[in-house]
mmCIF file of C-alpha atoms in Angstrom:
data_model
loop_
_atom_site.group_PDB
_atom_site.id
_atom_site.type_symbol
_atom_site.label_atom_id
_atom_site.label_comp_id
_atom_site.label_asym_id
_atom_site.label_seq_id
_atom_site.Cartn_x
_atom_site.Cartn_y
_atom_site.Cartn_z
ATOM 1 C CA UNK A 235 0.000 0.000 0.000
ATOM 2 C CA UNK A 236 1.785 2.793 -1.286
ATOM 3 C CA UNK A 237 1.712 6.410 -0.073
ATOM 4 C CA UNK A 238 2.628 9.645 -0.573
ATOM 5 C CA UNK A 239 3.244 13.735 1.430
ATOM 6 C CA UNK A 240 1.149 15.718 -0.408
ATOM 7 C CA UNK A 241 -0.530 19.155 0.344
ATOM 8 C CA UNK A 242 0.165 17.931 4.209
ATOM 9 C CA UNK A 243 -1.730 14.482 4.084
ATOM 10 C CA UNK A 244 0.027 11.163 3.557
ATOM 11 C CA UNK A 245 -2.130 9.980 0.452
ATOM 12 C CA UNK A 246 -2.512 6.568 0.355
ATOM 13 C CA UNK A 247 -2.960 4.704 -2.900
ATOM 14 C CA UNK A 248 -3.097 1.307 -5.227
ATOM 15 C CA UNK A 249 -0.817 0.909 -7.840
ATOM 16 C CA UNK A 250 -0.485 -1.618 -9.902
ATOM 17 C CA UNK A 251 2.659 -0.619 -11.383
ATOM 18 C CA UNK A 252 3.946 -1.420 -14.612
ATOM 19 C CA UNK A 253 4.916 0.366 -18.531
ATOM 20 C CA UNK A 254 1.228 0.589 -19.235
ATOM 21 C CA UNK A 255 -0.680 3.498 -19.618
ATOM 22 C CA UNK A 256 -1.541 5.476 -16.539
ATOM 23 C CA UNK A 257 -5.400 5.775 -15.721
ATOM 24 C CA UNK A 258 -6.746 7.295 -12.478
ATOM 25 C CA UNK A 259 -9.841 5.899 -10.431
ATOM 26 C CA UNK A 260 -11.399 8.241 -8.341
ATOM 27 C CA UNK A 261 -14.363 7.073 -6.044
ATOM 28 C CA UNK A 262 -17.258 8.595 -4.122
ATOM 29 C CA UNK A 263 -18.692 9.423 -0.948
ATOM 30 C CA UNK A 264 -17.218 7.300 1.717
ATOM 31 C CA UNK A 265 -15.836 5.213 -0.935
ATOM 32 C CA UNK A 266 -12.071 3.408 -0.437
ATOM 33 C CA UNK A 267 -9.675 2.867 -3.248
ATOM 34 C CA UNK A 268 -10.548 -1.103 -2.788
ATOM 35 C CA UNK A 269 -13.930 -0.860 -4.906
ATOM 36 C CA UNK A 270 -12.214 -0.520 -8.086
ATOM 37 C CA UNK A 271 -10.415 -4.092 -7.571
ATOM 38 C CA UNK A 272 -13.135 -6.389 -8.288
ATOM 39 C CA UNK A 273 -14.123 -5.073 -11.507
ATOM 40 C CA UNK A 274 -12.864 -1.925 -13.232
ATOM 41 C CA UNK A 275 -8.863 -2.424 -11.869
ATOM 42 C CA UNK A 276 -8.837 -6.050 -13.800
ATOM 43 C CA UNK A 277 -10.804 -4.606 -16.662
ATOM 44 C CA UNK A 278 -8.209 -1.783 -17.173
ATOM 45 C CA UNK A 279 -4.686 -4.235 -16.671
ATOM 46 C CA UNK A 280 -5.519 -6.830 -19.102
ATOM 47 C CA UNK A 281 -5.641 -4.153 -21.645
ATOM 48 C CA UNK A 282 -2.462 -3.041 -20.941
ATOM 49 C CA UNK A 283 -3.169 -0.069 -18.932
ATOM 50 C CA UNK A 284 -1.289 0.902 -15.247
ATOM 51 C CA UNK A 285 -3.604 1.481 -12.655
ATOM 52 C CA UNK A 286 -3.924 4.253 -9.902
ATOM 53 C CA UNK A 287 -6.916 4.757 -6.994
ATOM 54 C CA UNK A 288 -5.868 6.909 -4.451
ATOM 55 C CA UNK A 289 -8.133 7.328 -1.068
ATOM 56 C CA UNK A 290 -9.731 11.224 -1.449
ATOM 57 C CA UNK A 291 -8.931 13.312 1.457
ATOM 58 C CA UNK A 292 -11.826 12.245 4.405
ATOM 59 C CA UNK A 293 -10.869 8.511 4.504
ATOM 60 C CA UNK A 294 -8.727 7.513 7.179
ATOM 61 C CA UNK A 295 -6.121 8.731 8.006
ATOM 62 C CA UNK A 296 -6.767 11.986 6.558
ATOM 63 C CA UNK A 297 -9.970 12.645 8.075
ATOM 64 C CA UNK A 298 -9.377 16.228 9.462
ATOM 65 C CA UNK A 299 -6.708 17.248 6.899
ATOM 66 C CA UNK A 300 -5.752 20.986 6.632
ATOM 67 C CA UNK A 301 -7.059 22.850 3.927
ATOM 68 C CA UNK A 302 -10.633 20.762 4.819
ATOM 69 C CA UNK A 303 -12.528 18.407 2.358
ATOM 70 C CA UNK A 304 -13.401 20.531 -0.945
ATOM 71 C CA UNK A 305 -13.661 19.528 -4.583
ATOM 72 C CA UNK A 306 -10.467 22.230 -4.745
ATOM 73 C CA UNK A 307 -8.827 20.589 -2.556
ATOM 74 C CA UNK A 308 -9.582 16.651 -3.626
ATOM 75 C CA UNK A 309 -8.910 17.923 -7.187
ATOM 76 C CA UNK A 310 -4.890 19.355 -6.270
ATOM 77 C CA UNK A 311 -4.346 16.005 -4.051
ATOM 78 C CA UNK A 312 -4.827 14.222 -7.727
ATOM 79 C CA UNK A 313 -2.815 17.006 -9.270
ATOM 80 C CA UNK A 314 -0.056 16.575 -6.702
ATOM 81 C CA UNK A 315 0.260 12.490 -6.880
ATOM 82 C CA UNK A 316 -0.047 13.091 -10.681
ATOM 83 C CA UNK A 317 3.249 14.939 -10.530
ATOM 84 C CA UNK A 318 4.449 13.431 -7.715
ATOM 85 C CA UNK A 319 4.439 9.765 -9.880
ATOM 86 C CA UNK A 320 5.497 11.714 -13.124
ATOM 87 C CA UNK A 321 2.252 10.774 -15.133
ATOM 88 C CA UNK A 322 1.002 13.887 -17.103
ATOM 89 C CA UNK A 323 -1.056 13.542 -19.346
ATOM 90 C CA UNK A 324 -2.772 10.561 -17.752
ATOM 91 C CA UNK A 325 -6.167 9.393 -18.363
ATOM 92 C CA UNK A 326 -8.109 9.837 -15.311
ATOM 93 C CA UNK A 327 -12.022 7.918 -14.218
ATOM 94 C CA UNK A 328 -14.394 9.326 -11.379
ATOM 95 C CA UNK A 329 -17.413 7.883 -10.390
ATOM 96 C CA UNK A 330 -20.491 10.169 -8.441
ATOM 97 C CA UNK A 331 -18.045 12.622 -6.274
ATOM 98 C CA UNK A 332 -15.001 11.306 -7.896
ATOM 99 C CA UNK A 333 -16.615 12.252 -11.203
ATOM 100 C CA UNK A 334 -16.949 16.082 -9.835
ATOM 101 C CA UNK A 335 -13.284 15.671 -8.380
ATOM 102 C CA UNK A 336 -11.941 14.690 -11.744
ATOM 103 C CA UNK A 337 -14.205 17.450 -13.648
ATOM 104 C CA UNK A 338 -12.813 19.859 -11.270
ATOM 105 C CA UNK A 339 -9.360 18.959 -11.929
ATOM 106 C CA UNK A 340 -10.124 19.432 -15.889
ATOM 107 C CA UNK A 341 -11.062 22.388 -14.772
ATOM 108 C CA UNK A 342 -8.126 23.886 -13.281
ATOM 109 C CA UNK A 343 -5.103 21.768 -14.465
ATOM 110 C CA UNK A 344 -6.524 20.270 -18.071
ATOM 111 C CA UNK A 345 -2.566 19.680 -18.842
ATOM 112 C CA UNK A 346 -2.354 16.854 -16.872
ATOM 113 C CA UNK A 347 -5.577 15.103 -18.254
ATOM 114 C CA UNK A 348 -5.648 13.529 -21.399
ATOM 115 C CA UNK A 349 -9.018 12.246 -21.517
ATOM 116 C CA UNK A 350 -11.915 11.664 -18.670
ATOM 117 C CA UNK A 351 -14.674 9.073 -18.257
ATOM 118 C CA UNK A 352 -17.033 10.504 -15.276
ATOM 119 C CA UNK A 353 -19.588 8.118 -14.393
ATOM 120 C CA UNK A 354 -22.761 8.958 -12.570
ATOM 121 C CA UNK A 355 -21.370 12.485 -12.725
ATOM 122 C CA UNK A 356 -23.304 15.574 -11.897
ATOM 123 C CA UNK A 357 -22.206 19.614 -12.008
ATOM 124 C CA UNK A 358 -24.279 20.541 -9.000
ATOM 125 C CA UNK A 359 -26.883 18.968 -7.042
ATOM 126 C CA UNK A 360 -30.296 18.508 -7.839
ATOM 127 C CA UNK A 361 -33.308 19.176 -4.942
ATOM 128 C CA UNK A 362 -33.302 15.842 -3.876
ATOM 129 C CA UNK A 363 -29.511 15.291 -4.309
ATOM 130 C CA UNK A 364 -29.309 18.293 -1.987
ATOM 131 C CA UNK A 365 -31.775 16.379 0.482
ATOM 132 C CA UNK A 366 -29.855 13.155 0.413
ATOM 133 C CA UNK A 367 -26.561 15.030 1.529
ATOM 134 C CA UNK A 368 -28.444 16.981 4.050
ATOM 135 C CA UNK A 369 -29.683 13.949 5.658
ATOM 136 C CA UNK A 370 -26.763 11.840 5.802
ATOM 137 C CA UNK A 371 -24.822 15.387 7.407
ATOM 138 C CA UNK A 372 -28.008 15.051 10.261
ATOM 139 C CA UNK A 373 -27.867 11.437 10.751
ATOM 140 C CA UNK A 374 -23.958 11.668 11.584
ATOM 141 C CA UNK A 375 -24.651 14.849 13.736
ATOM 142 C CA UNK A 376 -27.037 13.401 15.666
ATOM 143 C CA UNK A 377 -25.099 10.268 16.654
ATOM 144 C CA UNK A 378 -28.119 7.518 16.325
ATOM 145 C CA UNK A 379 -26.921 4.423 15.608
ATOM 146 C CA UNK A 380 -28.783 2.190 12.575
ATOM 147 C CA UNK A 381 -29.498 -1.493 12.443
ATOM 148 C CA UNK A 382 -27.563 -3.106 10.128
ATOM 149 C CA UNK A 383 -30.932 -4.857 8.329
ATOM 150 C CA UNK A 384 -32.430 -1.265 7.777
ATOM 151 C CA UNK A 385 -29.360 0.169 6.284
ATOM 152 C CA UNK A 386 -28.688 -2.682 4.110
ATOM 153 C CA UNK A 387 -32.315 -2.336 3.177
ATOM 154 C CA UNK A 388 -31.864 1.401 2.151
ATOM 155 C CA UNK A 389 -28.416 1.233 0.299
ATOM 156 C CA UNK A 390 -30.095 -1.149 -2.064
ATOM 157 C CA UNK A 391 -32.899 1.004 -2.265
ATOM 158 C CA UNK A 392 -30.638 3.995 -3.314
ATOM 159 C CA UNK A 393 -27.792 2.446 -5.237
ATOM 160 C CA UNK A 394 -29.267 -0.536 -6.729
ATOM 161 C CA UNK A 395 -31.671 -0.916 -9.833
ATOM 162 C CA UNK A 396 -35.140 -1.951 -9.746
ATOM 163 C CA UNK A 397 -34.131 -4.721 -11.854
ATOM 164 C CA UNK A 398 -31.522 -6.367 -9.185
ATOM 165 C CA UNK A 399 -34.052 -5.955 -6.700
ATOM 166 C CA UNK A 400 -36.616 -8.241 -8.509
ATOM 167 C CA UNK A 401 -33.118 -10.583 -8.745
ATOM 168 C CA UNK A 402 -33.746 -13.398 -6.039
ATOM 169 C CA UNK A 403 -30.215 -14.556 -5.925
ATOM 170 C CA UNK A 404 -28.246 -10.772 -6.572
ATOM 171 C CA UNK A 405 -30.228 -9.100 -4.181
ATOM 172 C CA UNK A 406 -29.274 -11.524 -1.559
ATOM 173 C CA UNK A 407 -25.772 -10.988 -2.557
ATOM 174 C CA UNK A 408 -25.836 -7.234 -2.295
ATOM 175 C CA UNK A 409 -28.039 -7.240 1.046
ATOM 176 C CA UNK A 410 -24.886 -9.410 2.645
ATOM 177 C CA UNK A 411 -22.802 -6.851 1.114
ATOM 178 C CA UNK A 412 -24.376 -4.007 2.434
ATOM 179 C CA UNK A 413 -25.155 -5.823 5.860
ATOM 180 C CA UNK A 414 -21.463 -7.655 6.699
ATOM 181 C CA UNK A 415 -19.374 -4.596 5.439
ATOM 182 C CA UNK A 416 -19.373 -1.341 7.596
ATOM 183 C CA UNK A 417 -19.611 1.817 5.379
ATOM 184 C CA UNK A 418 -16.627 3.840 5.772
ATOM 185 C CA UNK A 419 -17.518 7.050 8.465
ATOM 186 C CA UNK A 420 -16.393 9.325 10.566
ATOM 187 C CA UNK A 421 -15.750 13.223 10.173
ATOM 188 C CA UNK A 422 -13.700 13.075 7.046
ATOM 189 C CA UNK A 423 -17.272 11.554 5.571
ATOM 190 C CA UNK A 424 -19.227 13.784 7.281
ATOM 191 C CA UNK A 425 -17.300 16.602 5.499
ATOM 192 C CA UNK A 426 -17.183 14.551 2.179
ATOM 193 C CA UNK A 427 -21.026 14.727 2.184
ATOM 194 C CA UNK A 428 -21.116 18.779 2.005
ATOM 195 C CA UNK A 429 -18.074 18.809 -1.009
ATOM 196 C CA UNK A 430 -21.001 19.662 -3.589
ATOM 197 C CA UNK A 431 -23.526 21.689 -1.552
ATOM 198 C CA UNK A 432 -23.556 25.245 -3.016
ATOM 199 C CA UNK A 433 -21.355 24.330 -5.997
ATOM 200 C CA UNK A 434 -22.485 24.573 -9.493
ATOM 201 C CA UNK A 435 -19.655 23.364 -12.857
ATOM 202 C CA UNK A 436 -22.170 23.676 -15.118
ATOM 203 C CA UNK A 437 -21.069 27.023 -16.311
ATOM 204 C CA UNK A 438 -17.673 26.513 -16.258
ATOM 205 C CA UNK A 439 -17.623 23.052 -18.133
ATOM 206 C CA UNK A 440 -18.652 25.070 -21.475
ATOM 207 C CA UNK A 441 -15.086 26.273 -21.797
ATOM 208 C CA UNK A 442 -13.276 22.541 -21.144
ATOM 209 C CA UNK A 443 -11.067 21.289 -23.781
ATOM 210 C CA UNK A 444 -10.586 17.487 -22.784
ATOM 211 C CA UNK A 445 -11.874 14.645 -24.352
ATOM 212 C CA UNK A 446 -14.625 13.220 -22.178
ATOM 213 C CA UNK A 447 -17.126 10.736 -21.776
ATOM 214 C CA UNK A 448 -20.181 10.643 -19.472
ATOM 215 C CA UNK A 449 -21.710 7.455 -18.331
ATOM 216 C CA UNK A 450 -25.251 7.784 -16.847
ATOM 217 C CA UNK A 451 -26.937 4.531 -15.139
ATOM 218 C CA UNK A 452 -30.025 4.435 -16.379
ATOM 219 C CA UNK A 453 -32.332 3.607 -13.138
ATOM 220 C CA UNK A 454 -29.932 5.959 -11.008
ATOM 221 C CA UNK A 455 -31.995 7.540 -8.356
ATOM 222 C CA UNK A 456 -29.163 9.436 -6.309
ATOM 223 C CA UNK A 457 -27.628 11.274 -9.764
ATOM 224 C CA UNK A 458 -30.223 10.785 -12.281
ATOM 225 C CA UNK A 459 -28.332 9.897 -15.669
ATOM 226 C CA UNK A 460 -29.658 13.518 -17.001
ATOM 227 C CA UNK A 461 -27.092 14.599 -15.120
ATOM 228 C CA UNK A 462 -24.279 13.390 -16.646
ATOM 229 C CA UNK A 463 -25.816 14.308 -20.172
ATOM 230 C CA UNK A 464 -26.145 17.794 -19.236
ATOM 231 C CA UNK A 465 -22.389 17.587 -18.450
ATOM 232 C CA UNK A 466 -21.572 15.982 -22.183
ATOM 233 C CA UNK A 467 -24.073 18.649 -23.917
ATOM 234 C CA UNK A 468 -22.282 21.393 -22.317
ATOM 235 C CA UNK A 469 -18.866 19.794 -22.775
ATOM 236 C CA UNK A 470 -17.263 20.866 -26.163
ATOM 237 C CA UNK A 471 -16.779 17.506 -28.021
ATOM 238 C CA UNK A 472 -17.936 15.100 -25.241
ATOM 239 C CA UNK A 473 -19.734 11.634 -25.799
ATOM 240 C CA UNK A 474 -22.085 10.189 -23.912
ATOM 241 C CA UNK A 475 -23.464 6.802 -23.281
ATOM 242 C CA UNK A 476 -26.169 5.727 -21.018
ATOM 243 C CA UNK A 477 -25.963 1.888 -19.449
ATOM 244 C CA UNK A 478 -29.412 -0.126 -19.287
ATOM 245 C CA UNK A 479 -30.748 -1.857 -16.230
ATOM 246 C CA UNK A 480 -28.273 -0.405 -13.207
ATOM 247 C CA UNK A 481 -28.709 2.184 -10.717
ATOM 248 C CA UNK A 482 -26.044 4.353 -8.973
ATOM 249 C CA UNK A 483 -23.520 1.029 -8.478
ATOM 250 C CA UNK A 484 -23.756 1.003 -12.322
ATOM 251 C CA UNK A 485 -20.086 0.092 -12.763
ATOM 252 C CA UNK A 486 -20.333 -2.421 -10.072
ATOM 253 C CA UNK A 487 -23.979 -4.124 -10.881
ATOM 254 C CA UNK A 488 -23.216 -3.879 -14.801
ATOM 255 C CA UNK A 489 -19.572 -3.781 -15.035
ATOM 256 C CA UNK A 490 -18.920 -6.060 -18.275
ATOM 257 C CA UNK A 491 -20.550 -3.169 -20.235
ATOM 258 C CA UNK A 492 -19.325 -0.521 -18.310
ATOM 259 C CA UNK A 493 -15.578 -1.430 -18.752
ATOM 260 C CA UNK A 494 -16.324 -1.658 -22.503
ATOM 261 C CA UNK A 495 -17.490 1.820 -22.758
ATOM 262 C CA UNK A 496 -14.377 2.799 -21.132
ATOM 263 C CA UNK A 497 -12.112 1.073 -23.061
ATOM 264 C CA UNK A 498 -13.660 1.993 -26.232
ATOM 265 C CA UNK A 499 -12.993 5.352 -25.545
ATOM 266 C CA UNK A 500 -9.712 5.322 -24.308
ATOM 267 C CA UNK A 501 -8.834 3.101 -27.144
ATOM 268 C CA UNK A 502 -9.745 5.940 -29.571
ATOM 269 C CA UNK A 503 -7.133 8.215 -29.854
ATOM 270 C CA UNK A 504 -7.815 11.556 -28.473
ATOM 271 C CA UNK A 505 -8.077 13.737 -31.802
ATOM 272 C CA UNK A 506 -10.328 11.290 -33.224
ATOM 273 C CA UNK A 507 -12.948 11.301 -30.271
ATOM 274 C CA UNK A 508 -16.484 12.715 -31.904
ATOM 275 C CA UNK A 509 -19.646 13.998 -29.890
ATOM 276 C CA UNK A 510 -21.847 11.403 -30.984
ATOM 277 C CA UNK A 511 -23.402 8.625 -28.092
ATOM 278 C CA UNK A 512 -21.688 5.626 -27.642
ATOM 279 C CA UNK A 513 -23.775 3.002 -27.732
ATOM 280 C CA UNK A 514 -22.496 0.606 -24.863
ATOM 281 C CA UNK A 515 -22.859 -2.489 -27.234
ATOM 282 C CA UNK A 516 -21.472 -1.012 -29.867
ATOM 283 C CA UNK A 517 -17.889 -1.946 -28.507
ATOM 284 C CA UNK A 518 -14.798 -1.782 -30.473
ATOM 285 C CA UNK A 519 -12.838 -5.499 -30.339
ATOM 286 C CA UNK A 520 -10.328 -3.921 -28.496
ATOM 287 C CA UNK A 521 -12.739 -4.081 -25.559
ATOM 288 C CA UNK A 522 -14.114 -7.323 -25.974
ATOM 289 C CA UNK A 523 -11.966 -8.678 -22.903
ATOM 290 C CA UNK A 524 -13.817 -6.730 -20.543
ATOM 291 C CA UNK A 525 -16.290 -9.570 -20.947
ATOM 292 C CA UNK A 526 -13.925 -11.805 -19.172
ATOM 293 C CA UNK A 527 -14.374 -9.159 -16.058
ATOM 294 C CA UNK A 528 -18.656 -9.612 -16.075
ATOM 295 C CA UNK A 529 -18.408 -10.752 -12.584
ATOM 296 C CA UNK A 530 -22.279 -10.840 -11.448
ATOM 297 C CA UNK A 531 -21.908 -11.555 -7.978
ATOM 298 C CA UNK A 532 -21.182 -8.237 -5.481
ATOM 299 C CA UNK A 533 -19.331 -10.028 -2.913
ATOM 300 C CA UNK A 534 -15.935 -9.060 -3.787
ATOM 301 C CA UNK A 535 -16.824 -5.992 -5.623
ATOM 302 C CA UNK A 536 -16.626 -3.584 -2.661
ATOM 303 C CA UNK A 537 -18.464 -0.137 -1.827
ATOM 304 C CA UNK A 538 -19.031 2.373 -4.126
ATOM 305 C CA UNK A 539 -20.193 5.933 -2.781
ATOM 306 C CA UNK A 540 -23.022 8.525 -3.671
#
């Protein structure tokens, strides 16, 4: 378990080393580097690529870090291990906060990016977005503690698709997930879960010159896939592709078809990337090996965050 000091945290990250390619993975709220292993990691080695998921500031042990818990400050953490491992321009992947993390970093420092997949992305929050974060912020304050059975219950609710739900076998899967392994918390989360309140991209994203592509999840109910196509209409040049039957664990519930996405677009060189929707079947053969990764069952496929 590597680490690094940057900006006055130790940043702790996975590497999996090699001549490949670097590519970034950037999670969500509450999220740990290890959810990328199951799935996307594997997905992104066998075709060649090096692989790099730091922690975001707010996971232990940089849960009060100085300079606080802000998309600013998440984005220059990236921009420091980015330099600090010699990788500009990498390739870089966010999902749900990590997706605003990344976009912020194309924001401010599009030199070390040289193209961005955000998935369940969003610019600013949405009323009930804003809702979600403002109740998770008052549970934590108010110290109650919640039986594991009802918060398993109500992760799958929010992160799950109606369709894995009606799934005998996969919802018992993810309920044992969501039951056996203890979300991530403390005040680094708490913090995490006010990064987006009172920030809007939007505006900003209309000037970004990096080759992007948004993936929306098509039965998301925490960032509704609009979302993320609001980002690649406003995006000079971005693509967008929408995945069928998943909810806000998209990449984790569908991640075959997720993975090919991802590798169809960073198998296009950037110059040649066009605005038109991917469709996610509509995989180039490059990508066909990311049907080796369809792994079905949740129980080694970690947390994802909202």
């Amino acid at each position: 378990m590597p680490s690094a000091p940057l900006n006055g945290i130790d940043v702790v990250f996975d590497d999996t080393g090699g001549d490949g390619e670097p590519v970034l993975l950037v999670n969500g709220t509450g999220a740990t580097r290890t959810a990328w292993r199951a799935h996307q990691t594997p997905a992104l080695v066998a075709a060649g690529y090096r692989v790099i998921a730091p922690d975001n500031r707010g996971i232990p042990p940089n849960a009060l870090p100085p300079g606080g818990i802000t998309l600013e400050a998440m984005a220059a953490d990236l921009a420091a291990l980015i330099d600090h491992l010699t990788l500009p321009p990498c390739r870089l992947v966010g999902f749900s906060l990590g997706a605003s993390i990344v976009g912020e970093l194309c924001l401010t420092r599009p030199e070390l990016v040289s193209q961005a997949v955000l998935m369940a992305g969003r610019a600013r929050l949405d009323t009930f977005g804003d809702a979600m974060s403002r109740a998770a912020g008052d549970l934590y304050d108010s110290g109650a503690a919640v039986p594991a059975s009802h918060e398993a219950v109500f992760r799958a609710l929010c992160y799950l698709s109606p369709h894995t739900l009606r799934d005998p076998g996969a919802v018992r899967d993810w309920l044992d997930v969501f039951t056996y392994a203890q979300a991530t918390t403390g005040p680094g989360i708490r913090a995490q879960y006010d990064a987006m309140r009172g920030v809007d991209q939007l505006p900003r994203y209309a000037g970004l010159d990096v080759p992007l592509l948004c993936i929306g999840f098509a039965d998301d109910v925490m960032i509704p896939a609009a979302a993320g196509r609001d980002i690649a209409d406003t995006v000079p040049g971005a693509r967008y592709t929408e995945i069928e039957r998943c909810g806000h664990y998209g990449h984790l519930e569908r991640p075959a078809e997720v993975n090919a996405a991802m590798l169809d677009f960073f198998a296009r060189r950037p110059e040649a990337v066009r605005p038109e929707a991917v469709r996610p079947e509509a995989v180039r053969p490059e990508a066909a090996h990311a049907a080796a990764c369809r792994g079905e069952s949740p129980r080694t496929s970690g947390r994802g965050g909202a």
